[in-house]
Amino acid sequence: MPSPFPAIDRLLQAQQWNEAVRAIDALPGAATDVPALQRRRRMALAMAGRLVEALESAQRVVAGPEAEPADLQHLAHILLRTGRHGEAFDAAAAAIRAAPSPVRPHAIAIAAAVLEPDVAPRLVALLGPPPTDEGHAPRPCRARTVAVPWRLPVYRPYSGPHPVITSTLGRGCRFEPRWATAATPAQPARALPMLPALTAWAARLDAAGRAALAEFLVHRLPFCFHAVPAADLTFHHTVPFALPGAAGNRPWVLHLEHLNMLFAPMITYPTAVVRPDDPQVALVRDLLADDACLGVFTHIRETKALVDRLFDDPRIRVKTVYRRFGFDLEPTRRRPKAPAVRRTVTSLLFTNSLARDNFFIRGGPDVLGAFVDLHRRHGGIRLVMRSATPEFGAEELIRRTRRHPAIAWLTEPLSDAEIDTLYEEADLFLLPSGLLHAVSLVRALRAGLGVVASDVFGVSEFLRNRVNGLVVPGRRASVTPRVEGAVFAEDSRRLLHPSSEPPEPLFHARFRAAVDLLLRNPHLQAALRRNARFGAARDHAGERWAADVSTYVEERWAARPLSLR
């Protein structure tokens, strides 16, 4: 019998949770007793919200002869989600005693104590006293000092020190960043001083809010386990890793690109439905409306409008602003390059952040399929694929294109300077993505490439069709379904579960035709590339962006409430 794992893992990759459970349950009886399959079934049930069944599955795994400490952690998490806080604490404590290093069971134990205050004394005994150090005292500095925690492990799943944010600390920045040390060990007892503030927060919530808070804390508490340098304020990005009572309620600012990341990982791609009455929305509203949140800035106009609409709170609206994004290429790699009308070989570029599912989210199958077809008609073209190859999906397409003489695969990590060189050496940049990738677009525009991109959320911030690139319609409609009562909805699962053919034939045909147009029309290509370079230099300069952010931070600092002075 062939291994069932590849087929099941494809369903899990595409977040087809119920289908994965059915596939496991359809296997012969003996096969379903395999611990690895039981763990997949437990995860799928929990992700599908089928918590009663997930709890039964988790208990079965823990009782098995091959149970591991991580299985206790998963049991504790499911118990917490079902409202059995005391039992969740017991399971988390057992997981900690079995393996003290993972942070998740500590977060579960603390969340259980917040929602079940009688557990608090046992929590203190479990974690020990909190560290007494508050970080080094800030040295005298005329600039505003800002703690930057992006190198901490908790940020890794959320881009870490991503160029879209580190550009705020480049030329033009007027505040002094103080980076957290990546090697700082997690010390869960650092969260103990927050217990009174968190318990008071939980006491103000109804039953649905308390259930949402339990999950919220599991994912946000680990940030508080690490020391953050002493500074005037903390600079968060992507996700508001701030909680009441954290670091003495130090003021903080947040940079935000996409609305759904406010709720990550509880709500995030590839599926997201955000409604104003969601309990998670109420929790984030509390955080953003709090005096400790000095401000939220975004480089996407639509995001600013959605934040205003979702929260409908004047306290949040007054401190939320839009600023046009800027980003500079590596200066040592920049060199003048006039847009060529047509070279002997036209180089097409596709880049991916090496996360394996990003190959599909960024439209890798569309790029490969279009190139193979166009190469038959345009012999003088080549394709550079800077991407990891996916573990599942499109295997036949990958196999064929791996051997294609005009396709070069770059699967190893590259430095920013090496990536910038790829852009400078290319002619066209292809991004038929299901999500916005702002840095990739600005890199391509600043390098003067002919850009062909999909019409997804946020692309209009950077591209105007037939002015500085070609915008292919249809992908946004497929990944942003209309959901009654939702301020925002997104579903990219169709892109995550492709066959060896691109997942949306009509969009693929439009995308292929747009690339073909630039290959056949060198004068249009030259005009787009010229407009891309000049427009990006004018609108998306990194120094201007850093200066704008500095001004905003200074303004919000000056307007901070008296309680924070």
Coordinates of C-alpha atoms in Angstrom, one line a residue:
M1 CA 0.0 0.0 0.0
P2 CA 1.5 3.4 -1.0
S3 CA 2.2 5.9 1.8
P4 CA -0.9 8.0 2.7
F5 CA 1.2 10.9 4.0
P6 CA 1.8 12.9 0.7
A7 CA -2.0 13.0 -0.1
I8 CA -2.9 14.0 3.4
D9 CA -0.1 16.5 3.7
R10 CA -1.3 18.2 0.5
L11 CA -4.7 18.6 2.1
L12 CA -3.2 20.1 5.2
Q13 CA -1.0 22.4 3.2
A14 CA -4.1 23.7 1.5
Q15 CA -5.9 24.0 4.9
Q16 CA -8.6 21.6 3.8
W17 CA -9.0 20.4 7.3
N18 CA -12.2 18.4 7.1
E19 CA -11.1 16.7 3.9
A20 CA -7.9 15.7 5.7
V21 CA -9.8 14.1 8.5
R22 CA -12.0 12.2 6.1
A23 CA -8.9 11.0 4.2
I24 CA -7.4 9.7 7.4
D25 CA -10.6 8.1 8.6
A26 CA -11.0 6.3 5.3
L27 CA -7.7 4.5 5.7
P28 CA -7.7 0.8 6.9
G29 CA -8.1 0.5 10.6
A30 CA -4.6 -0.4 11.5
A31 CA -3.2 2.5 9.5
T32 CA -5.1 5.1 11.5
D33 CA -3.3 3.9 14.7
V34 CA 0.0 5.2 13.4
P35 CA 0.9 8.1 15.8
A36 CA 2.0 10.4 13.0
L37 CA -1.4 10.1 11.4
Q38 CA -3.2 10.6 14.7
R39 CA -1.2 13.8 15.3
R40 CA -2.3 15.1 11.8
R41 CA -5.9 14.2 12.6
R42 CA -5.7 16.0 15.9
M43 CA -4.3 19.1 14.3
A44 CA -6.9 19.1 11.5
L45 CA -9.8 18.7 13.9
A46 CA -8.5 21.5 16.1
M47 CA -8.0 23.8 13.1
A48 CA -11.5 23.0 11.8
G49 CA -12.9 24.0 15.2
R50 CA -14.1 20.5 15.9
L51 CA -12.8 20.8 19.5
V52 CA -14.7 17.9 21.1
E53 CA -13.3 15.4 18.6
A54 CA -9.9 17.1 18.7
L55 CA -9.8 16.7 22.5
E56 CA -10.7 13.0 22.2
S57 CA -7.9 12.6 19.6
A58 CA -5.4 14.5 21.7
Q59 CA -6.2 12.4 24.8
R60 CA -5.7 9.2 22.7
V61 CA -2.3 10.4 21.5
V62 CA -1.1 11.3 25.0
A63 CA -2.2 7.9 26.3
G64 CA -0.3 6.1 23.6
P65 CA 3.1 4.4 24.1
E66 CA 4.8 6.8 21.7
A67 CA 3.5 10.0 23.4
E68 CA 5.9 13.0 23.4
P69 CA 6.1 16.2 25.5
A70 CA 4.7 18.1 22.5
D71 CA 1.6 15.9 22.7
L72 CA 0.9 17.2 26.2
Q73 CA 1.3 20.7 24.9
H74 CA -1.3 20.1 22.2
L75 CA -3.6 18.6 24.7
A76 CA -3.2 21.6 27.0
H77 CA -4.0 24.0 24.2
I78 CA -7.2 22.1 23.2
L79 CA -8.3 22.0 26.9
L80 CA -7.7 25.8 27.1
R81 CA -9.8 26.4 23.9
T82 CA -12.6 24.3 25.4
G83 CA -12.7 26.3 28.6
R84 CA -11.2 23.7 30.9
H85 CA -8.6 26.1 32.3
G86 CA -7.6 24.1 35.3
E87 CA -7.0 20.9 33.3
A88 CA -5.2 23.0 30.7
F89 CA -2.8 24.3 33.4
D90 CA -2.2 20.7 34.6
A91 CA -1.4 19.5 31.1
A92 CA 0.8 22.5 30.4
A93 CA 2.7 22.0 33.6
A94 CA 3.3 18.4 32.8
A95 CA 4.6 19.4 29.4
I96 CA 6.9 21.9 31.0
R97 CA 8.3 19.4 33.4
A98 CA 8.9 16.9 30.6
A99 CA 10.6 19.5 28.3
P100 CA 11.2 22.9 29.9
S101 CA 12.5 24.7 26.8
P102 CA 9.5 25.2 24.5
V103 CA 7.7 28.4 25.1
R104 CA 4.1 27.5 24.0
P105 CA 3.2 25.4 27.1
H106 CA 4.4 28.3 29.3
A107 CA 2.0 30.6 27.4
I108 CA -0.8 28.1 27.9
A109 CA -0.1 27.9 31.6
I110 CA -0.1 31.7 32.0
A111 CA -3.3 32.1 29.9
A112 CA -5.0 29.4 32.1
A113 CA -4.0 31.4 35.2
V114 CA -5.4 34.6 33.8
L115 CA -8.8 33.0 33.1
E116 CA -8.7 30.9 36.3
P117 CA -7.1 33.1 39.0
D118 CA -7.2 30.3 41.6
V119 CA -4.4 28.7 39.5
A120 CA -2.1 31.8 39.9
P121 CA -0.2 30.6 43.0
R122 CA 0.6 27.3 41.3
L123 CA 1.8 29.3 38.3
V124 CA 4.3 31.3 40.4
A125 CA 5.6 28.1 41.9
L126 CA 6.0 26.6 38.4
L127 CA 7.8 29.5 36.8
G128 CA 9.8 30.9 39.7
P129 CA 10.3 34.6 40.5
P130 CA 10.5 37.0 37.6
P131 CA 13.9 38.4 36.7
T132 CA 14.7 41.7 38.4
D133 CA 16.8 43.2 35.6
E134 CA 15.0 45.8 33.5
G135 CA 17.7 45.9 30.8
H136 CA 20.5 48.4 30.7
A137 CA 19.7 52.0 31.4
P138 CA 19.6 54.1 28.2
R139 CA 22.7 56.1 27.6
P140 CA 22.2 59.8 27.1
C141 CA 20.9 60.4 23.6
R142 CA 19.5 63.6 22.0
A143 CA 17.4 61.5 19.6
R144 CA 14.2 59.6 20.6
T145 CA 15.2 56.0 21.5
V146 CA 13.1 53.2 20.2
A147 CA 13.4 49.5 21.2
V148 CA 13.3 47.3 18.2
P149 CA 12.5 43.6 19.0
W150 CA 12.3 42.3 15.4
R151 CA 15.3 39.9 15.9
L152 CA 13.6 38.0 18.7
P153 CA 12.4 34.5 17.9
V154 CA 8.8 35.4 18.3
Y155 CA 9.0 37.6 15.2
R156 CA 10.4 34.9 12.9
P157 CA 7.0 33.7 11.7
Y158 CA 6.0 37.3 11.0
S159 CA 8.9 38.3 8.7
G160 CA 11.3 39.3 11.4
P161 CA 13.5 42.3 10.5
H162 CA 12.0 42.5 7.0
P163 CA 13.3 45.1 4.5
V164 CA 9.8 46.7 4.4
I165 CA 10.4 47.7 8.0
T166 CA 14.2 48.0 8.3
S167 CA 14.0 50.7 5.7
T168 CA 12.5 52.9 8.4
L169 CA 15.8 52.7 10.2
G170 CA 18.0 53.7 7.2
R171 CA 19.0 57.1 5.9
G172 CA 16.6 59.8 7.0
C173 CA 15.7 58.1 10.3
R174 CA 15.9 60.5 13.2
F175 CA 15.4 58.2 16.2
E176 CA 17.9 55.8 17.7
P177 CA 17.1 52.2 17.4
R178 CA 18.0 49.8 20.2
W179 CA 17.9 46.2 18.9
A180 CA 16.8 43.3 21.1
T181 CA 19.5 40.6 21.2
A182 CA 18.4 37.6 19.2
A183 CA 20.2 35.2 21.5
T184 CA 18.3 36.5 24.6
P185 CA 16.8 33.3 26.2
A186 CA 13.1 33.1 26.8
Q187 CA 12.2 33.6 30.5
P188 CA 8.5 33.0 30.9
A189 CA 8.6 34.4 34.5
R190 CA 9.0 37.8 32.9
A191 CA 5.2 37.7 32.2
L192 CA 4.3 37.3 35.9
P193 CA 4.1 41.0 36.7
M194 CA 1.5 41.3 33.9
L195 CA -1.0 39.0 35.7
P196 CA -3.0 41.7 37.5
A197 CA -3.5 43.7 34.3
L198 CA -4.4 40.6 32.2
T199 CA -6.7 39.3 34.9
A200 CA -8.5 42.6 35.1
W201 CA -8.8 42.6 31.2
A202 CA -10.3 39.1 31.3
A203 CA -12.8 40.2 34.0
R204 CA -14.2 42.9 31.7
L205 CA -15.0 40.4 28.9
D206 CA -18.1 38.3 28.3
A207 CA -17.8 34.5 27.7
A208 CA -17.0 34.8 24.0
G209 CA -14.4 37.5 24.8
R210 CA -12.7 35.3 27.4
A211 CA -12.6 32.4 25.0
A212 CA -11.0 34.6 22.4
L213 CA -8.5 36.0 25.0
A214 CA -7.4 32.5 25.8
E215 CA -6.2 31.9 22.3
F216 CA -5.0 35.5 21.9
L217 CA -2.7 35.1 24.9
V218 CA -1.2 31.8 23.8
H219 CA 0.1 33.4 20.7
R220 CA 1.1 36.9 22.1
L221 CA 2.5 36.1 25.5
P222 CA 5.8 34.5 24.2
F223 CA 6.9 38.0 23.1
C224 CA 6.9 39.1 26.7
F225 CA 9.2 36.3 27.7
H226 CA 12.2 38.2 26.3
A227 CA 14.1 41.2 27.5
V228 CA 13.6 44.3 25.4
P229 CA 16.2 47.2 25.6
A230 CA 15.3 50.2 27.7
A231 CA 14.1 53.0 25.4
D232 CA 11.4 55.7 25.2
L233 CA 9.0 53.5 23.2
T234 CA 8.8 50.1 21.4
F235 CA 8.4 49.8 17.7
H236 CA 6.3 46.8 16.6
H237 CA 5.5 45.8 13.1
T238 CA 3.0 43.5 11.4
V239 CA 1.5 42.1 14.6
P240 CA 0.8 44.2 17.8
F241 CA 2.9 42.2 20.2
A242 CA 1.8 44.4 23.1
L243 CA -0.3 43.4 26.1
P244 CA -1.6 45.3 29.1
G245 CA 1.1 45.6 31.7
A246 CA 3.9 44.6 29.4
A247 CA 7.3 46.3 30.1
G248 CA 5.6 48.6 32.6
N249 CA 3.1 49.6 29.9
R250 CA 5.8 51.2 27.8
P251 CA 4.4 53.3 24.9
W252 CA 4.6 51.6 21.5
V253 CA 3.9 52.3 17.8
L254 CA 2.9 49.7 15.2
H255 CA 3.5 49.5 11.5
L256 CA 0.9 47.6 9.6
E257 CA 0.6 46.4 6.0
H258 CA -2.3 44.1 5.9
L259 CA -5.4 44.3 8.1
N260 CA -5.6 40.5 8.8
M261 CA -2.2 40.5 10.5
L262 CA -3.6 42.4 13.4
F263 CA -5.2 39.1 14.4
A264 CA -2.4 36.7 13.4
P265 CA -2.1 33.8 13.7
M266 CA -5.7 33.3 14.8
I267 CA -6.8 35.0 11.6
T268 CA -4.4 35.1 8.7
Y269 CA -3.7 34.0 5.2
P270 CA -4.7 31.9 3.3
T271 CA -8.1 32.3 4.9
A272 CA -9.4 35.3 6.8
V273 CA -12.9 36.7 7.5
V274 CA -12.9 39.8 9.7
R275 CA -16.2 41.1 11.1
P276 CA -16.7 44.1 13.5
D277 CA -18.5 41.9 16.0
D278 CA -15.7 39.3 16.2
P279 CA -14.3 38.8 19.8
Q280 CA -10.8 39.0 18.4
V281 CA -11.6 42.5 16.9
A282 CA -12.7 43.7 20.4
L283 CA -9.4 42.5 21.9
V284 CA -7.3 44.4 19.3
R285 CA -9.6 47.4 19.7
D286 CA -8.7 47.5 23.4
L287 CA -5.0 47.4 22.5
L288 CA -5.1 50.0 19.8
A289 CA -7.4 52.4 21.8
D290 CA -5.2 52.1 24.9
D291 CA -3.1 55.2 25.8
A292 CA 0.1 53.0 25.6
C293 CA -0.5 52.6 21.8
L294 CA 0.8 56.0 20.5
G295 CA 0.0 55.2 16.9
V296 CA -0.4 52.9 13.9
F297 CA 1.0 53.8 10.5
T298 CA 0.5 51.9 7.2
H299 CA 1.8 52.3 3.7
I300 CA -1.4 51.0 2.1
R301 CA -4.3 53.4 1.7
E302 CA -6.8 50.6 1.7
T303 CA -5.5 49.3 5.0
K304 CA -6.0 52.8 6.6
A305 CA -9.6 52.8 5.4
L306 CA -10.2 49.3 6.6
V307 CA -8.8 50.0 10.1
D308 CA -11.1 53.1 10.4
R309 CA -14.1 51.1 9.2
L310 CA -13.5 48.0 11.3
F311 CA -12.9 49.6 14.6
D312 CA -15.0 52.8 14.1
D313 CA -13.3 54.3 17.2
P314 CA -12.2 58.0 17.2
R315 CA -9.4 57.1 19.6
I316 CA -7.9 54.8 17.0
R317 CA -8.8 56.9 14.0
V318 CA -6.9 59.9 15.2
K319 CA -3.6 58.0 15.6
T320 CA -3.8 55.9 12.5
V321 CA -2.1 57.4 9.4
Y322 CA -1.0 56.5 5.9
R323 CA 2.5 57.1 4.7
R324 CA 3.8 56.3 1.2
F325 CA 6.4 53.5 1.4
G326 CA 10.0 53.9 0.3
F327 CA 12.8 51.4 -0.1
D328 CA 16.3 51.8 -1.5
L329 CA 18.3 49.1 -3.3
E330 CA 21.7 48.2 -1.9
P331 CA 23.7 51.3 -2.8
T332 CA 26.9 49.4 -3.6
R333 CA 25.0 47.4 -6.2
R334 CA 23.2 50.3 -7.9
R335 CA 24.4 51.3 -11.4
P336 CA 22.8 53.2 -14.2
K337 CA 20.9 51.1 -16.7
A338 CA 18.8 52.7 -19.4
P339 CA 15.7 50.6 -20.3
A340 CA 16.6 48.6 -23.3
V341 CA 14.2 48.5 -26.3
R342 CA 15.2 44.9 -26.9
R343 CA 18.3 42.9 -26.0
T344 CA 19.6 39.7 -27.5
V345 CA 18.2 37.8 -24.5
T346 CA 15.4 39.1 -22.4
S347 CA 15.6 38.0 -18.8
L348 CA 12.4 37.4 -16.8
L349 CA 12.6 37.2 -13.0
F350 CA 10.4 35.6 -10.3
T351 CA 11.4 35.8 -6.7
N352 CA 10.1 34.1 -3.6
S353 CA 11.0 34.3 0.1
L354 CA 11.9 30.6 0.2
A355 CA 8.9 29.7 2.3
R356 CA 7.6 26.7 0.4
D357 CA 3.9 27.6 0.2
N358 CA 4.9 31.1 -1.0
F359 CA 5.8 29.5 -4.3
F360 CA 2.1 29.0 -4.9
I361 CA 0.9 32.2 -3.2
R362 CA 3.2 34.2 -5.4
G363 CA 2.0 32.5 -8.6
G364 CA 4.9 30.2 -9.3
P365 CA 2.8 27.8 -11.4
D366 CA 1.5 30.7 -13.5
V367 CA 5.1 31.9 -14.2
L368 CA 6.4 28.5 -15.2
G369 CA 3.4 27.6 -17.3
A370 CA 3.5 31.0 -19.1
F371 CA 7.2 30.8 -19.7
V372 CA 7.2 27.3 -21.2
D373 CA 4.5 28.4 -23.7
L374 CA 6.1 31.7 -24.5
H375 CA 9.6 30.3 -25.0
R376 CA 8.3 28.3 -28.0
R377 CA 7.4 31.7 -29.6
H378 CA 10.1 33.9 -28.3
G379 CA 13.4 32.0 -28.4
G380 CA 15.5 34.8 -26.9
I381 CA 14.1 34.8 -23.4
R382 CA 15.2 33.2 -20.2
L383 CA 13.7 32.9 -16.7
V384 CA 15.4 33.1 -13.3
M385 CA 13.4 31.4 -10.6
R386 CA 14.7 32.5 -7.2
S387 CA 12.6 30.1 -5.2
A388 CA 12.5 27.0 -3.1
T389 CA 10.8 24.1 -4.8
P390 CA 7.6 23.2 -3.0
E391 CA 7.4 19.9 -1.1
F392 CA 3.9 19.1 -2.5
G393 CA 1.9 20.1 -5.5
A394 CA 2.8 20.7 -9.2
E395 CA 5.4 18.0 -9.1
E396 CA 5.2 17.3 -12.9
L397 CA 5.5 21.0 -13.8
I398 CA 8.5 21.4 -11.4
R399 CA 10.1 18.3 -12.9
R400 CA 9.8 19.5 -16.5
T401 CA 11.0 23.0 -15.8
R402 CA 13.9 21.8 -13.7
R403 CA 15.4 20.5 -16.9
H404 CA 14.4 23.4 -19.2
P405 CA 17.6 24.9 -20.8
A406 CA 16.2 28.5 -20.5
I407 CA 15.2 28.3 -16.8
A408 CA 17.7 28.9 -14.0
W409 CA 16.6 27.9 -10.5
L410 CA 18.2 29.6 -7.5
T411 CA 17.2 27.7 -4.4
E412 CA 19.8 28.9 -1.9
P413 CA 19.5 31.9 0.5
L414 CA 20.8 35.1 -1.0
S415 CA 21.9 38.3 0.7
D416 CA 20.0 41.6 0.0
A417 CA 22.9 42.7 -2.2
E418 CA 22.7 39.5 -4.3
I419 CA 18.9 39.8 -4.6
D420 CA 19.3 43.4 -5.8
T421 CA 21.8 42.2 -8.4
L422 CA 19.2 39.8 -9.7
Y423 CA 16.8 42.7 -10.2
E424 CA 19.4 44.9 -11.8
E425 CA 20.3 42.2 -14.3
A426 CA 16.7 41.4 -15.3
D427 CA 14.3 43.0 -17.8
L428 CA 10.9 41.8 -16.7
F429 CA 9.6 41.0 -13.2
L430 CA 6.6 38.6 -12.9
L431 CA 4.4 38.6 -9.8
P432 CA 1.0 36.9 -10.5
S433 CA 0.5 36.7 -6.7
G434 CA -2.5 36.1 -4.5
L435 CA -1.1 38.5 -1.9
L436 CA 0.7 41.9 -2.0
H437 CA 4.6 41.8 -1.9
A438 CA 5.5 45.4 -1.5
V439 CA 9.3 45.1 -1.3
S440 CA 9.4 42.9 -4.4
L441 CA 7.4 45.5 -6.4
V442 CA 9.4 48.5 -5.2
R443 CA 12.7 46.6 -5.9
A444 CA 11.5 45.9 -9.4
L445 CA 10.3 49.5 -10.0
R446 CA 13.4 51.0 -8.7
A447 CA 15.5 48.7 -10.9
G448 CA 13.5 49.9 -13.9
L449 CA 12.0 46.5 -14.8
G450 CA 8.9 45.8 -16.8
V451 CA 6.5 44.6 -14.1
V452 CA 3.6 42.2 -14.8
A453 CA 1.6 41.7 -11.6
S454 CA -1.9 40.6 -10.4
D455 CA -4.5 43.0 -9.2
V456 CA -4.6 41.9 -5.6
F457 CA -5.1 44.0 -2.5
G458 CA -2.5 46.8 -2.3
V459 CA -1.0 46.5 -5.8
S460 CA -2.7 49.8 -6.8
E461 CA -0.4 51.5 -4.3
F462 CA 2.5 50.9 -6.6
L463 CA 1.3 50.1 -10.1
R464 CA -0.8 51.9 -12.6
N465 CA -1.8 49.7 -15.5
R466 CA 0.1 50.6 -18.8
V467 CA 1.8 53.5 -17.0
N468 CA 4.6 51.8 -15.0
G469 CA 3.6 48.2 -15.4
L470 CA 0.9 45.8 -16.4
V471 CA -1.8 44.8 -13.9
V472 CA -3.6 41.6 -14.7
P473 CA -7.2 41.5 -13.5
G474 CA -9.0 38.5 -12.0
R475 CA -6.8 37.2 -9.1
R476 CA -8.2 39.6 -6.5
A477 CA -11.8 38.5 -7.3
S478 CA -10.8 34.9 -6.8
V479 CA -9.0 35.4 -3.4
T480 CA -11.3 38.0 -1.8
P481 CA -14.8 36.5 -1.7
R482 CA -17.8 38.5 -0.7
V483 CA -18.8 37.5 2.8
E484 CA -21.9 39.0 4.3
G485 CA -21.1 41.3 7.3
A486 CA -17.3 41.1 6.8
V487 CA -15.2 44.1 6.5
F488 CA -12.5 42.0 4.9
A489 CA -12.4 38.4 3.6
E490 CA -9.6 36.5 1.9
D491 CA -9.3 32.9 0.8
S492 CA -6.1 31.8 -1.1
R493 CA -6.5 28.1 -0.5
R494 CA -7.2 27.4 -4.1
L495 CA -3.6 28.7 -4.9
L496 CA -2.1 26.4 -2.3
H497 CA -3.5 23.2 -3.8
P498 CA -2.7 23.3 -7.5
S499 CA -2.2 20.4 -9.8
S500 CA 0.5 20.5 -12.5
E501 CA -1.5 23.1 -14.2
P502 CA -2.0 26.7 -13.0
P503 CA -5.0 26.8 -10.7
E504 CA -7.1 29.5 -12.6
P505 CA -7.1 29.1 -16.4
L506 CA -8.8 32.4 -17.2
F507 CA -6.4 34.4 -15.1
H508 CA -3.5 32.4 -16.4
A509 CA -4.4 33.2 -20.0
R510 CA -4.6 36.9 -19.2
F511 CA -1.2 36.8 -17.4
R512 CA 0.4 34.9 -20.3
A513 CA -1.0 37.5 -22.7
A514 CA 0.3 40.4 -20.7
V515 CA 3.9 39.0 -20.7
D516 CA 3.6 38.2 -24.4
L517 CA 2.5 41.8 -25.0
L518 CA 5.7 43.2 -23.5
L519 CA 7.9 40.7 -25.4
R520 CA 6.2 41.6 -28.7
N521 CA 6.1 45.4 -28.0
P522 CA 9.6 46.7 -27.2
H523 CA 8.5 50.3 -27.3
L524 CA 5.7 49.7 -24.6
Q525 CA 8.2 47.8 -22.6
A526 CA 10.7 50.6 -22.7
A527 CA 8.1 53.2 -21.7
L528 CA 6.9 51.1 -18.8
R529 CA 10.5 50.6 -17.6
R530 CA 11.4 54.2 -17.9
N531 CA 8.3 55.3 -16.0
A532 CA 8.9 52.6 -13.4
R533 CA 12.4 53.8 -12.6
F534 CA 11.7 57.5 -12.6
G535 CA 8.4 57.2 -10.7
A536 CA 9.9 54.9 -8.0
A537 CA 12.8 57.3 -7.5
R538 CA 10.3 60.1 -7.0
D539 CA 7.6 58.3 -4.9
H540 CA 9.4 55.4 -3.1
A541 CA 12.7 56.8 -2.0
G542 CA 13.8 55.1 1.2
E543 CA 15.3 58.2 2.8
R544 CA 12.0 60.1 2.4
W545 CA 10.1 57.2 3.9
A546 CA 12.4 57.0 7.0
A547 CA 12.1 60.7 7.5
D548 CA 8.3 60.6 7.2
V549 CA 8.1 57.8 9.8
S550 CA 10.5 59.7 12.1
T551 CA 8.2 62.8 11.9
Y552 CA 5.2 60.7 12.7
V553 CA 6.8 59.0 15.7
E554 CA 7.9 62.4 17.0
E555 CA 4.4 63.8 16.6
R556 CA 2.8 60.9 18.4
W557 CA 5.4 61.1 21.2
A558 CA 4.7 64.8 21.7
A559 CA 0.9 64.0 21.8
R560 CA 1.2 61.2 24.3
P561 CA -1.1 61.3 27.3
L562 CA 0.0 62.9 30.6
S563 CA -0.1 59.4 32.2
L564 CA 2.8 58.4 30.0
R565 CA 5.0 61.5 30.5

